[in-house]
mmCIF file of C-alpha atoms in Angstrom:
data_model
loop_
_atom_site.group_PDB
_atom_site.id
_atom_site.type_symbol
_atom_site.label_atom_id
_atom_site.label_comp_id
_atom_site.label_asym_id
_atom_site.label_seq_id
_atom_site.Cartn_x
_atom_site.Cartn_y
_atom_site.Cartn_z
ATOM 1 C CA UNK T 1 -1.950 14.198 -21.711
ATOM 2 C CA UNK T 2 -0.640 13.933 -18.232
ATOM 3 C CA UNK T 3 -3.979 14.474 -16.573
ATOM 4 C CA UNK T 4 -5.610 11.958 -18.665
ATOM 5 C CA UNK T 5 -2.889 9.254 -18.064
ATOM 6 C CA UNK T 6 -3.412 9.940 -14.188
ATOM 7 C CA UNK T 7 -7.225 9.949 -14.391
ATOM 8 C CA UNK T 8 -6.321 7.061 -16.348
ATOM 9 C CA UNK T 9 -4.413 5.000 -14.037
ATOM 10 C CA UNK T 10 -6.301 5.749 -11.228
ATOM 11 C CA UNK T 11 -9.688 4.357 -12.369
ATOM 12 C CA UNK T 12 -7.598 1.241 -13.294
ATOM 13 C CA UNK T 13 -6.141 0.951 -9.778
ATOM 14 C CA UNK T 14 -9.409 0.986 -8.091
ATOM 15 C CA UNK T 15 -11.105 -1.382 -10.908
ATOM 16 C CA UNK T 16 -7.661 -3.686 -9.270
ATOM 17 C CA UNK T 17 -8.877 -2.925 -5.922
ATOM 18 C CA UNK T 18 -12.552 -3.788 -6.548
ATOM 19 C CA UNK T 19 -12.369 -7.074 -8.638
ATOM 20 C CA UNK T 20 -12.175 -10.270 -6.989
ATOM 21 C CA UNK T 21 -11.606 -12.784 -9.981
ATOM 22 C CA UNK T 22 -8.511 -12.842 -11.205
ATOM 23 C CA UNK T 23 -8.691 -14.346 -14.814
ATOM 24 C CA UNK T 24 -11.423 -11.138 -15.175
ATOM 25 C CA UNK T 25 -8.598 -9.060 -13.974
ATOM 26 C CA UNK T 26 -6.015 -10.220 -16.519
ATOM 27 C CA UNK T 27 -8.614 -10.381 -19.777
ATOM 28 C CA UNK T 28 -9.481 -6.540 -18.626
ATOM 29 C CA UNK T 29 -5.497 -5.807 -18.161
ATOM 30 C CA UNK T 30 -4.906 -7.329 -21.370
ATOM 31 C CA UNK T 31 -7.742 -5.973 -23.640
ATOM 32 C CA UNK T 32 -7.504 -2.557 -22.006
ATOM 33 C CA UNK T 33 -3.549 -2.344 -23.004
ATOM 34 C CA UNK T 34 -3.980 -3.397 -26.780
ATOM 35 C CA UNK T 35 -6.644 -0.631 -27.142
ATOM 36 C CA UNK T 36 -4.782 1.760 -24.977
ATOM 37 C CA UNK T 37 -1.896 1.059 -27.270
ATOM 38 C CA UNK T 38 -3.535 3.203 -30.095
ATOM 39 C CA UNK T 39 -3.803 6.227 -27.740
ATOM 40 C CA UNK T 40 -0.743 6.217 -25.082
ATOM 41 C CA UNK T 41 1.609 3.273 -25.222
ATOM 42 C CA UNK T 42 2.990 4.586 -21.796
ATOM 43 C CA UNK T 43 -0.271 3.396 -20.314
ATOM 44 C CA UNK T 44 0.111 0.167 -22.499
ATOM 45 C CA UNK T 45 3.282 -0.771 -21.048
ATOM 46 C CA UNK T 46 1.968 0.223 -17.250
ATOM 47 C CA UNK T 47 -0.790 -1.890 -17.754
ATOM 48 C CA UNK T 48 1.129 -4.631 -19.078
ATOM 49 C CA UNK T 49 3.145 -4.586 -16.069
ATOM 50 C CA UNK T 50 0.137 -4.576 -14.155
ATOM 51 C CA UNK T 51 -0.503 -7.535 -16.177
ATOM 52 C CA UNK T 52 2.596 -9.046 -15.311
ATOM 53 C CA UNK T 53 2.503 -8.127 -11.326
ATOM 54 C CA UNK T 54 -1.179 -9.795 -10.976
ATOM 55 C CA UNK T 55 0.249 -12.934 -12.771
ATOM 56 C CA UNK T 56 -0.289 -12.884 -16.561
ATOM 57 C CA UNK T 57 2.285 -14.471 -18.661
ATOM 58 C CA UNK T 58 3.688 -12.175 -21.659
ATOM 59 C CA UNK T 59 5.311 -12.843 -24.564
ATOM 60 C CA UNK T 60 6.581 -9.632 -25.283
ATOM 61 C CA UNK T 61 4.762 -8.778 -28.598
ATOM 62 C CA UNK T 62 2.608 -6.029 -28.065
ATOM 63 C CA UNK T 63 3.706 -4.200 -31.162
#
């Protein structure tokens, strides 16, 4: 599980890295985290605080 959240993360950092619109950004953040939630919600809640750090507003109710 550890490998795959690393692998995980780090393909999400560099899809950060490489994507120059912003409201993309945050759709991708978001979507990604409510299917992610299914399979790791420690990678949920990263990404929702990637989510948060780019500049998405949220409410809190992710479960």
């Amino acid at each position: 599980m550890l490998s795959r959240r690393i692998r995980f993360r780090r393909g999400v950092n560099r899809i950060i890295e490489n994507t120059e619109n912003k409201q993309h950004l945050l759709v991708f953040l978001e979507t990604t985290a409510e299917i992610e939630s299914s399979y790791d919600k420690e990678n949920a809640k990263w990404l929702l605080d990637k989510y948060e750090e780019i500049g998405g507003k949220h409410d809190g109710n992710e479960d």
